[in-house]
Amino acid sequence: MLRTATELDVDTIRRLRNQQANRDVSITSHEITADEHATWWAKTSVDPSRRVLIYERDDRTAGVVNFFDLDGSSGAWGFFLDADGLAERGKTLPAWIEVMREATAYAFDELGLDVLTGEVLEHNAVVRQMNRRFRFVEGTPEVRYADGREVTVIPISLRKQDRRTQGN
């Protein structure tokens, strides 16, 4: 289930984002400080071009979905899961499939987007494979510098008419 994040979720969002498994596959890989996170939330929570959703599974917070650059017909997204908690419970793969299904449905059915975009790091082969399963198309890789390291970022996109739905 996806629900809108509130002020009560802010510390949990930061805790999950700072899990090593999530930092390892993010462009920004440093540990997010409390001040940095508070600044992000203050801007994000009032920005009409953004949505932050909490993914719940088995009545627990299991991840965070971020939509940004929303302009009515297109938008970008990213998500991260409670890597530690889900792994401990043996629920990582089912949660991953479920959050992708729910988030893409939200993008196209709730937000009314025609195109959903995002980015994935080149070395993140597992996510790239899952993105293809959900019919995202990869664009031309781009080299960037973040947190003192070089990363190759691959843009992804999914058009509404190409998405996976129940039965296809």
Coordinates of N, CA, C and O in Angstrom, one line a residue:
M1 N 0.8 -1.2 0.0 CA 0.0 0.0 0.0 C 0.9 1.2 0.0 O 1.9 1.3 0.7
L2 N 0.5 2.2 -0.8 CA 1.2 3.5 -0.8 C 0.3 4.6 -0.1 O -0.9 4.6 -0.3
R3 N 0.9 5.4 0.7 CA 0.2 6.5 1.3 C 1.2 7.7 1.3 O 2.4 7.6 1.3
T4 N 0.6 8.9 1.4 CA 1.3 10.1 1.5 C 2.2 10.2 2.7 O 1.7 10.0 3.8
A5 N 3.5 10.6 2.6 CA 4.3 10.8 3.7 C 3.9 12.0 4.5 O 3.4 13.0 3.9
T6 N 4.1 11.9 5.8 CA 3.8 13.1 6.7 C 5.0 13.4 7.5 O 6.0 12.7 7.5
E7 N 4.9 14.5 8.3 CA 6.0 14.9 9.2 C 6.4 13.7 10.1 O 7.6 13.6 10.5
L8 N 5.5 12.9 10.5 CA 5.8 11.7 11.3 C 6.7 10.7 10.7 O 7.3 9.9 11.4
D9 N 6.8 10.7 9.3 CA 7.6 9.8 8.6 C 9.0 10.3 8.4 O 9.9 9.5 7.9
V10 N 9.3 11.5 8.6 CA 10.6 12.1 8.2 C 11.8 11.4 8.7 O 12.7 11.1 8.0
D11 N 11.8 11.0 10.0 CA 13.0 10.3 10.6 C 13.1 8.9 10.0 O 14.2 8.5 9.7
T12 N 12.0 8.2 9.7 CA 12.0 6.9 9.1 C 12.6 7.0 7.7 O 13.4 6.2 7.3
I13 N 12.1 8.0 6.9 CA 12.6 8.2 5.6 C 14.2 8.3 5.6 O 14.9 7.6 4.8
R14 N 14.7 9.1 6.4 CA 16.1 9.3 6.5 C 16.8 8.0 6.9 O 17.9 7.7 6.4
R15 N 16.3 7.3 7.9 CA 16.9 6.1 8.4 C 17.0 5.1 7.2 O 18.0 4.4 7.0
L16 N 15.9 4.9 6.5 CA 15.9 4.0 5.4 C 16.9 4.4 4.3 O 17.6 3.6 3.7
R17 N 16.8 5.7 3.9 CA 17.7 6.2 2.9 C 19.2 6.0 3.2 O 20.0 5.8 2.4
N18 N 19.5 6.1 4.5 CA 20.9 5.9 5.0 C 21.4 4.5 5.1 O 22.5 4.3 5.4
Q19 N 20.5 3.5 4.9 CA 20.9 2.1 5.0 C 22.0 1.9 3.9 O 21.9 2.4 2.8
Q20 N 23.0 1.2 4.2 CA 24.2 1.0 3.3 C 23.7 0.5 2.0 O 24.2 1.0 0.9
A21 N 22.8 -0.5 1.9 CA 22.4 -1.0 0.7 C 21.8 0.0 -0.2 O 21.9 0.0 -1.5
N22 N 21.1 1.0 0.3 CA 20.5 2.0 -0.5 C 21.5 3.1 -0.9 O 21.5 3.6 -2.0
R23 N 22.4 3.4 0.0 CA 23.5 4.4 -0.4 C 24.4 3.8 -1.5 O 24.8 4.5 -2.4
D24 N 24.6 2.5 -1.5 CA 25.4 1.8 -2.5 C 24.9 1.9 -3.9 O 25.7 1.8 -4.9
V25 N 23.6 2.2 -4.1 CA 23.0 2.2 -5.4 C 22.4 3.6 -5.7 O 21.5 3.7 -6.6
S26 N 22.8 4.6 -5.0 CA 22.3 5.9 -5.2 C 23.4 6.8 -5.7 O 24.6 6.6 -5.4
I27 N 23.0 7.8 -6.5 CA 24.0 8.8 -7.0 C 24.6 9.5 -5.8 O 25.8 9.6 -5.8
T28 N 23.8 10.0 -4.9 CA 24.3 10.6 -3.7 C 24.6 9.4 -2.6 O 23.6 8.9 -2.2
S29 N 25.8 9.1 -2.4 CA 26.1 7.9 -1.6 C 26.5 8.2 -0.1 O 26.6 7.3 0.7
H30 N 26.7 9.5 0.2 CA 27.1 9.8 1.6 C 25.9 9.7 2.6 O 24.7 9.6 2.1
E31 N 26.2 9.6 3.8 CA 25.1 9.5 4.8 C 24.5 10.8 5.0 O 25.1 11.9 5.1
I32 N 23.2 10.9 4.8 CA 22.4 12.1 4.9 C 22.3 12.6 6.4 O 21.9 11.8 7.2
T33 N 22.7 13.8 6.6 CA 22.7 14.3 8.0 C 21.2 14.7 8.3 O 20.4 14.9 7.5
A34 N 21.0 14.9 9.6 CA 19.7 15.4 10.1 C 19.4 16.7 9.5 O 18.2 17.0 9.0
D35 N 20.3 17.7 9.5 CA 20.1 19.0 8.9 C 19.8 19.0 7.5 O 18.9 19.6 6.9
E36 N 20.6 18.2 6.7 CA 20.4 18.0 5.3 C 19.0 17.5 5.0 O 18.3 18.0 4.1
H37 N 18.6 16.5 5.7 CA 17.3 15.9 5.5 C 16.2 16.8 5.9 O 15.2 16.9 5.1
A38 N 16.3 17.6 6.9 CA 15.3 18.6 7.3 C 15.1 19.6 6.2 O 14.0 20.0 5.9
T39 N 16.3 20.1 5.7 CA 16.2 21.0 4.6 C 15.5 20.4 3.4 O 14.6 21.1 2.8
W40 N 15.8 19.2 3.0 CA 15.1 18.5 1.9 C 13.6 18.4 2.2 O 12.8 18.8 1.3
W41 N 13.2 18.0 3.4 CA 11.8 17.8 3.7 C 11.1 19.1 3.6 O 10.0 19.2 3.1
A42 N 11.7 20.2 4.2 CA 11.0 21.5 4.2 C 10.7 22.0 2.8 O 9.6 22.5 2.5
K43 N 11.6 21.7 1.8 CA 11.3 22.1 0.4 C 10.4 21.1 -0.2 O 9.4 21.5 -0.9
T44 N 10.6 19.8 -0.1 CA 9.8 18.8 -0.7 C 8.4 18.8 -0.3 O 7.5 18.6 -1.1
S45 N 8.1 19.0 1.0 CA 6.8 18.8 1.5 C 5.8 19.9 1.0 O 4.6 19.7 1.1
V46 N 6.3 21.0 0.5 CA 5.5 22.1 0.0 C 5.6 22.3 -1.5 O 5.0 23.2 -2.1
D47 N 6.4 21.4 -2.2 CA 6.6 21.6 -3.6 C 5.5 20.8 -4.4 O 5.4 19.6 -4.3
P48 N 4.7 21.6 -5.2 CA 3.6 20.9 -5.9 C 4.0 19.9 -7.0 O 3.2 19.1 -7.5
S49 N 5.3 20.0 -7.4 CA 5.8 19.1 -8.4 C 6.4 17.9 -7.9 O 7.1 17.1 -8.6
R50 N 6.2 17.6 -6.6 CA 6.7 16.4 -5.9 C 5.7 15.7 -5.1 O 4.7 16.3 -4.6
R51 N 5.9 14.4 -4.9 CA 5.1 13.6 -4.0 C 6.0 12.6 -3.4 O 6.8 12.0 -4.1
V52 N 5.9 12.5 -2.1 CA 6.7 11.5 -1.3 C 5.6 10.5 -0.7 O 4.7 11.0 0.0
L53 N 5.8 9.3 -1.0 CA 4.8 8.3 -0.6 C 5.6 7.2 0.3 O 6.7 6.9 0.0
I54 N 4.9 6.7 1.2 CA 5.4 5.6 2.1 C 4.8 4.3 1.6 O 3.6 4.2 1.4
Y55 N 5.7 3.4 1.3 CA 5.2 2.0 0.9 C 5.1 1.2 2.2 O 6.1 1.1 2.9
E56 N 3.9 0.6 2.5 CA 3.7 -0.2 3.6 C 3.5 -1.6 3.2 O 2.8 -1.9 2.2
R57 N 4.0 -2.6 3.9 CA 3.8 -4.0 3.6 C 3.7 -4.7 5.0 O 4.5 -4.4 5.9
D58 N 2.7 -5.5 5.2 CA 2.5 -6.2 6.4 C 2.4 -5.2 7.6 O 3.0 -5.4 8.7
D59 N 1.7 -4.1 7.4 CA 1.5 -3.0 8.4 C 2.8 -2.4 8.9 O 2.8 -1.9 10.0
R60 N 3.8 -2.4 8.1 CA 5.1 -1.8 8.5 C 5.6 -0.9 7.3 O 5.3 -1.2 6.1
T61 N 6.3 0.1 7.7 CA 6.9 1.0 6.6 C 8.0 0.1 6.0 O 8.9 -0.4 6.7
A62 N 7.9 -0.1 4.7 CA 8.8 -1.0 3.9 C 9.6 -0.2 2.9 O 10.4 -0.8 2.2
G63 N 9.3 1.0 2.6 CA 10.0 1.8 1.6 C 9.4 3.2 1.4 O 8.5 3.6 2.0
V64 N 10.1 3.9 0.5 CA 9.7 5.3 0.2 C 9.8 5.4 -1.3 O 10.7 5.0 -2.0
V65 N 8.7 6.1 -1.9 CA 8.7 6.3 -3.3 C 8.6 7.9 -3.5 O 7.8 8.5 -2.8
N66 N 9.5 8.4 -4.3 CA 9.6 9.8 -4.6 C 9.2 10.0 -6.0 O 9.8 9.4 -6.9
F67 N 8.3 10.9 -6.2 CA 7.9 11.4 -7.6 C 8.3 12.9 -7.6 O 8.1 13.6 -6.6
F68 N 9.0 13.3 -8.7 CA 9.4 14.7 -8.7 C 9.4 15.2 -10.2 O 9.2 14.4 -11.1
D69 N 9.6 16.5 -10.4 CA 9.5 17.1 -11.7 C 8.1 16.8 -12.4 O 8.1 16.6 -13.6
L70 N 7.1 16.7 -11.6 CA 5.8 16.4 -12.1 C 5.2 17.7 -12.8 O 5.2 18.8 -12.3
D71 N 4.8 17.5 -14.1 CA 4.3 18.6 -14.9 C 3.0 18.3 -15.5 O 2.5 19.1 -16.4
G72 N 2.3 17.3 -15.1 CA 1.0 17.0 -15.6 C 1.0 15.8 -16.5 O 0.2 14.9 -16.4
S73 N 1.9 15.8 -17.5 CA 2.0 14.6 -18.4 C 3.2 13.8 -18.2 O 3.3 12.6 -18.7
S74 N 4.2 14.3 -17.5 CA 5.4 13.5 -17.3 C 5.9 13.8 -15.9 O 5.6 14.8 -15.2
G75 N 6.8 12.9 -15.4 CA 7.4 13.1 -14.1 C 8.5 12.0 -13.9 O 8.6 11.1 -14.7
A76 N 9.3 12.2 -12.9 CA 10.4 11.3 -12.6 C 10.1 10.6 -11.3 O 9.3 11.1 -10.5
W77 N 10.8 9.5 -11.1 CA 10.6 8.8 -9.8 C 11.9 8.1 -9.4 O 12.8 7.9 -10.2
G78 N 11.8 7.7 -8.2 CA 12.8 6.8 -7.6 C 12.3 6.2 -6.3 O 11.3 6.7 -5.8
F79 N 12.8 5.2 -5.8 CA 12.3 4.6 -4.6 C 13.5 3.8 -3.9 O 14.5 3.5 -4.5
F80 N 13.3 3.6 -2.6 CA 14.2 2.8 -1.9 C 13.4 2.0 -0.9 O 12.3 2.4 -0.4
L81 N 13.8 0.8 -0.6 CA 13.1 -0.1 0.3 C 13.9 -0.1 1.7 O 15.0 0.3 1.8
D82 N 13.2 -0.7 2.7 CA 13.8 -1.0 4.0 C 14.6 -2.2 3.7 O 14.2 -3.4 4.0
A83 N 15.8 -2.1 3.1 CA 16.7 -3.2 2.7 C 17.0 -4.1 3.9 O 16.9 -5.3 3.8
D84 N 17.3 -3.5 5.0 CA 17.7 -4.4 6.2 C 16.5 -5.1 6.7 O 16.5 -6.3 6.9
G85 N 15.4 -4.4 7.0 CA 14.2 -5.1 7.5 C 13.6 -6.1 6.6 O 13.2 -7.2 7.1
L86 N 13.5 -5.8 5.3 CA 12.9 -6.8 4.4 C 13.8 -8.0 4.2 O 13.3 -9.2 4.2
A87 N 15.1 -7.8 4.2 CA 16.0 -9.0 4.1 C 15.9 -9.9 5.3 O 15.9 -11.1 5.2
E88 N 15.8 -9.2 6.5 CA 15.7 -10.0 7.7 C 14.4 -10.9 7.7 O 14.4 -12.0 8.3
R89 N 13.4 -10.4 7.1 CA 12.1 -11.1 7.0 C 12.0 -12.0 5.8 O 10.9 -12.6 5.6
G90 N 13.0 -12.0 4.9 CA 12.9 -12.7 3.7 C 11.8 -12.2 2.7 O 11.3 -13.0 2.0
K91 N 11.6 -10.9 2.7 CA 10.5 -10.3 1.9 C 11.0 -9.4 0.8 O 10.2 -8.6 0.2
T92 N 12.3 -9.3 0.6 CA 12.8 -8.3 -0.3 C 12.2 -8.4 -1.7 O 11.7 -7.4 -2.3
L93 N 12.3 -9.5 -2.4 CA 11.8 -9.6 -3.8 C 10.3 -9.4 -3.9 O 9.9 -8.6 -4.8
P94 N 9.5 -10.0 -3.1 CA 8.1 -9.7 -3.2 C 7.7 -8.2 -3.0 O 6.9 -7.6 -3.7
A95 N 8.4 -7.6 -2.0 CA 8.2 -6.2 -1.8 C 8.7 -5.3 -3.0 O 8.0 -4.4 -3.3
W96 N 9.8 -5.7 -3.5 CA 10.3 -4.9 -4.7 C 9.3 -5.0 -5.9 O 9.0 -4.0 -6.5
I97 N 8.8 -6.2 -6.2 CA 7.9 -6.3 -7.3 C 6.6 -5.5 -6.9 O 6.1 -4.8 -7.8
E98 N 6.1 -5.6 -5.7 CA 4.9 -4.9 -5.3 C 5.1 -3.4 -5.3 O 4.2 -2.7 -5.8
V99 N 6.2 -2.9 -4.8 CA 6.3 -1.4 -4.8 C 6.4 -0.9 -6.3 O 5.9 0.2 -6.6
M100 N 7.1 -1.6 -7.1 CA 7.2 -1.1 -8.5 C 5.8 -1.2 -9.2 O 5.4 -0.3 -9.9
R101 N 5.1 -2.2 -8.9 CA 3.7 -2.3 -9.5 C 2.8 -1.2 -9.0 O 2.1 -0.5 -9.8
E102 N 2.8 -1.0 -7.7 CA 2.0 0.1 -7.1 C 2.4 1.5 -7.5 O 1.6 2.3 -7.7
A103 N 3.7 1.7 -7.5 CA 4.2 3.0 -7.9 C 4.0 3.4 -9.4 O 3.6 4.5 -9.7
T104 N 4.1 2.4 -10.3 CA 3.8 2.7 -11.7 C 2.3 2.9 -11.8 O 1.9 3.8 -12.6
A105 N 1.5 2.1 -11.2 CA 0.1 2.4 -11.2 C -0.3 3.7 -10.7 O -1.1 4.5 -11.3
Y106 N 0.3 4.2 -9.6 CA 0.1 5.5 -9.0 C 0.5 6.6 -10.0 O -0.3 7.5 -10.2
A107 N 1.6 6.4 -10.7 CA 2.1 7.4 -11.6 C 1.1 7.6 -12.8 O 0.8 8.7 -13.2
F108 N 0.6 6.5 -13.3 CA -0.2 6.6 -14.5 C -1.7 6.8 -14.2 O -2.4 7.5 -14.9
D109 N -2.2 6.1 -13.1 CA -3.6 6.2 -12.8 C -4.0 7.3 -11.8 O -5.0 7.9 -12.0
E110 N -3.1 7.6 -10.9 CA -3.4 8.7 -9.9 C -2.9 10.0 -10.4 O -3.6 11.0 -10.3
L111 N -1.7 10.0 -10.8 CA -1.1 11.3 -11.2 C -1.4 11.6 -12.7 O -1.2 12.8 -13.1
G112 N -1.9 10.6 -13.4 CA -2.3 10.9 -14.8 C -1.1 11.1 -15.8 O -1.3 11.8 -16.8
L113 N 0.1 10.6 -15.5 CA 1.2 10.8 -16.3 C 1.1 9.9 -17.6 O 0.5 8.9 -17.6
D114 N 1.7 10.5 -18.6 CA 1.9 9.7 -19.9 C 3.3 9.1 -20.0 O 3.4 8.0 -20.6
V115 N 4.3 9.7 -19.3 CA 5.6 9.2 -19.3 C 6.2 9.3 -17.9 O 6.1 10.3 -17.3
L116 N 6.8 8.2 -17.5 CA 7.5 8.2 -16.2 C 9.0 8.0 -16.5 O 9.4 7.0 -17.2
T117 N 9.9 8.8 -15.9 CA 11.3 8.7 -16.1 C 12.0 8.4 -14.8 O 11.4 8.6 -13.7
G118 N 13.3 8.1 -14.9 CA 14.1 7.8 -13.7 C 15.5 7.6 -14.1 O 15.9 7.9 -15.3
E119 N 16.3 7.2 -13.2 CA 17.7 6.9 -13.4 C 18.2 5.7 -12.6 O 17.6 5.4 -11.6
V120 N 19.1 5.0 -13.2 CA 19.7 3.9 -12.5 C 21.2 3.9 -12.7 O 21.7 4.3 -13.8
L121 N 22.0 3.5 -11.7 CA 23.4 3.4 -11.9 C 23.7 2.2 -12.8 O 23.1 1.1 -12.6
E122 N 24.7 2.4 -13.6 CA 25.1 1.4 -14.6 C 25.4 0.0 -13.9 O 25.1 -1.0 -14.4
H123 N 26.1 0.1 -12.8 CA 26.6 -1.1 -12.1 C 25.4 -1.9 -11.4 O 25.6 -3.0 -10.9
N124 N 24.3 -1.3 -11.3 CA 23.1 -1.9 -10.6 C 22.3 -2.8 -11.5 O 21.2 -2.6 -11.9
A125 N 23.0 -3.9 -11.9 CA 22.4 -4.9 -12.8 C 21.1 -5.4 -12.4 O 20.2 -5.7 -13.2
V126 N 20.9 -5.7 -11.1 CA 19.7 -6.3 -10.7 C 18.5 -5.3 -10.9 O 17.4 -5.7 -11.3
V127 N 18.7 -4.1 -10.5 CA 17.6 -3.1 -10.8 C 17.4 -2.9 -12.2 O 16.2 -2.8 -12.7
R128 N 18.4 -2.8 -13.0 CA 18.2 -2.7 -14.5 C 17.4 -3.8 -15.0 O 16.5 -3.6 -15.9
Q129 N 17.6 -5.0 -14.6 CA 16.9 -6.2 -15.0 C 15.4 -6.1 -14.6 O 14.5 -6.3 -15.4
M130 N 15.2 -5.6 -13.4 CA 13.8 -5.5 -12.9 C 13.1 -4.4 -13.7 O 11.9 -4.5 -14.0
N131 N 13.8 -3.3 -14.0 CA 13.2 -2.2 -14.8 C 12.8 -2.7 -16.1 O 11.7 -2.4 -16.6
R132 N 13.6 -3.6 -16.8 CA 13.2 -4.1 -18.1 C 12.0 -5.0 -17.9 O 11.1 -5.0 -18.8
R133 N 11.9 -5.7 -16.8 CA 10.7 -6.6 -16.6 C 9.5 -5.7 -16.5 O 8.4 -6.2 -17.0
F134 N 9.6 -4.5 -16.0 CA 8.4 -3.6 -16.0 C 8.3 -2.7 -17.2 O 7.6 -1.8 -17.2
R135 N 9.2 -3.0 -18.2 CA 9.1 -2.4 -19.5 C 9.7 -1.0 -19.6 O 9.4 -0.3 -20.5
F136 N 10.5 -0.6 -18.7 CA 11.3 0.6 -18.8 C 12.3 0.5 -19.9 O 12.9 -0.6 -20.0
V137 N 12.5 1.5 -20.6 CA 13.5 1.6 -21.7 C 14.7 2.4 -21.2 O 14.5 3.5 -20.6
E138 N 15.9 1.9 -21.4 CA 17.1 2.6 -21.0 C 17.5 3.6 -22.1 O 17.4 3.3 -23.3
G139 N 18.0 4.7 -21.7 CA 18.6 5.7 -22.6 C 20.1 5.6 -22.7 O 20.7 4.7 -22.2
T140 N 20.7 6.7 -23.1 CA 22.2 6.8 -23.3 C 22.8 7.1 -21.9 O 22.5 8.0 -21.2
P141 N 23.8 6.2 -21.5 CA 24.5 6.4 -20.2 C 25.2 7.8 -20.2 O 25.7 8.3 -21.2
E142 N 25.3 8.3 -19.0 CA 26.0 9.6 -18.8 C 26.9 9.5 -17.6 O 26.5 9.0 -16.5
V143 N 28.1 10.0 -17.7 CA 29.1 10.0 -16.6 C 28.9 11.2 -15.8 O 28.8 12.3 -16.3
R144 N 28.8 11.1 -14.4 CA 28.6 12.2 -13.5 C 29.6 12.0 -12.4 O 30.1 10.9 -12.1
Y145 N 29.8 13.1 -11.6 CA 30.7 13.1 -10.4 C 29.8 13.4 -9.2 O 29.1 14.5 -9.3
A146 N 29.8 12.6 -8.3 CA 29.0 12.8 -7.1 C 29.7 12.2 -5.9 O 30.2 11.1 -5.9
D147 N 29.7 12.9 -4.8 CA 30.4 12.5 -3.5 C 31.8 12.0 -3.8 O 32.2 11.0 -3.2
G148 N 32.5 12.7 -4.7 CA 33.9 12.4 -4.9 C 34.2 11.2 -5.7 O 35.3 10.6 -5.8
R149 N 33.2 10.7 -6.4 CA 33.4 9.5 -7.3 C 32.7 9.7 -8.6 O 31.8 10.5 -8.8
E150 N 33.2 8.9 -9.6 CA 32.6 8.9 -10.9 C 31.5 7.8 -11.0 O 31.8 6.7 -10.5
V151 N 30.3 8.2 -11.4 CA 29.3 7.2 -11.6 C 28.7 7.3 -13.0 O 28.6 8.4 -13.6
T152 N 28.3 6.2 -13.5 CA 27.6 6.2 -14.8 C 26.2 6.0 -14.6 O 25.8 5.0 -13.9
V153 N 25.4 6.9 -15.0 CA 23.9 7.0 -14.8 C 23.2 6.7 -16.1 O 23.5 7.3 -17.1
I154 N 22.2 5.8 -16.0 CA 21.4 5.5 -17.2 C 20.0 6.0 -17.0 O 19.4 5.6 -16.0
P155 N 19.6 6.9 -17.9 CA 18.2 7.3 -17.8 C 17.2 6.2 -18.2 O 17.6 5.4 -19.1
I156 N 16.1 6.1 -17.6 CA 15.1 5.1 -18.0 C 13.7 5.9 -18.2 O 13.5 6.9 -17.6
S157 N 12.9 5.3 -19.0 CA 11.6 5.8 -19.2 C 10.6 4.7 -19.5 O 10.9 3.7 -20.0
L158 N 9.3 5.0 -19.2 CA 8.2 4.1 -19.4 C 7.0 5.0 -19.8 O 6.6 5.9 -19.1
R159 N 6.5 4.6 -21.0 CA 5.3 5.3 -21.5 C 4.0 4.5 -21.0 O 4.1 3.3 -20.8
K160 N 3.0 5.3 -20.7 CA 1.8 4.7 -20.1 C 1.3 3.5 -20.9 O 1.0 2.5 -20.4
Q161 N 1.3 3.6 -22.2 CA 0.7 2.6 -23.1 C 1.6 1.3 -23.1 O 1.2 0.3 -23.5
D162 N 2.9 1.5 -22.6 CA 3.8 0.3 -22.7 C 3.9 -0.4 -21.3 O 4.6 -1.4 -21.2
R163 N 3.3 0.1 -20.3 CA 3.5 -0.4 -19.0 C 2.9 -1.8 -18.9 O 2.0 -2.2 -19.6
R164 N 3.4 -2.5 -17.9 CA 2.9 -3.8 -17.5 C 1.7 -3.6 -16.7 O 1.7 -2.9 -15.7
T165 N 0.6 -4.3 -17.0 CA -0.6 -4.3 -16.1 C -1.0 -5.7 -15.8 O -0.4 -6.7 -16.4
Q166 N -2.0 -5.9 -15.0 CA -2.4 -7.2 -14.7 C -2.8 -7.9 -16.0 O -3.5 -7.4 -16.8
G167 N -2.3 -9.1 -16.2 CA -2.6 -9.9 -17.3 C -1.7 -9.6 -18.6 O -1.9 -10.3 -19.6
N168 N -0.8 -8.7 -18.5 CA 0.1 -8.6 -19.7 C 1.5 -8.4 -19.3 O 2.0 -8.1 -18.3

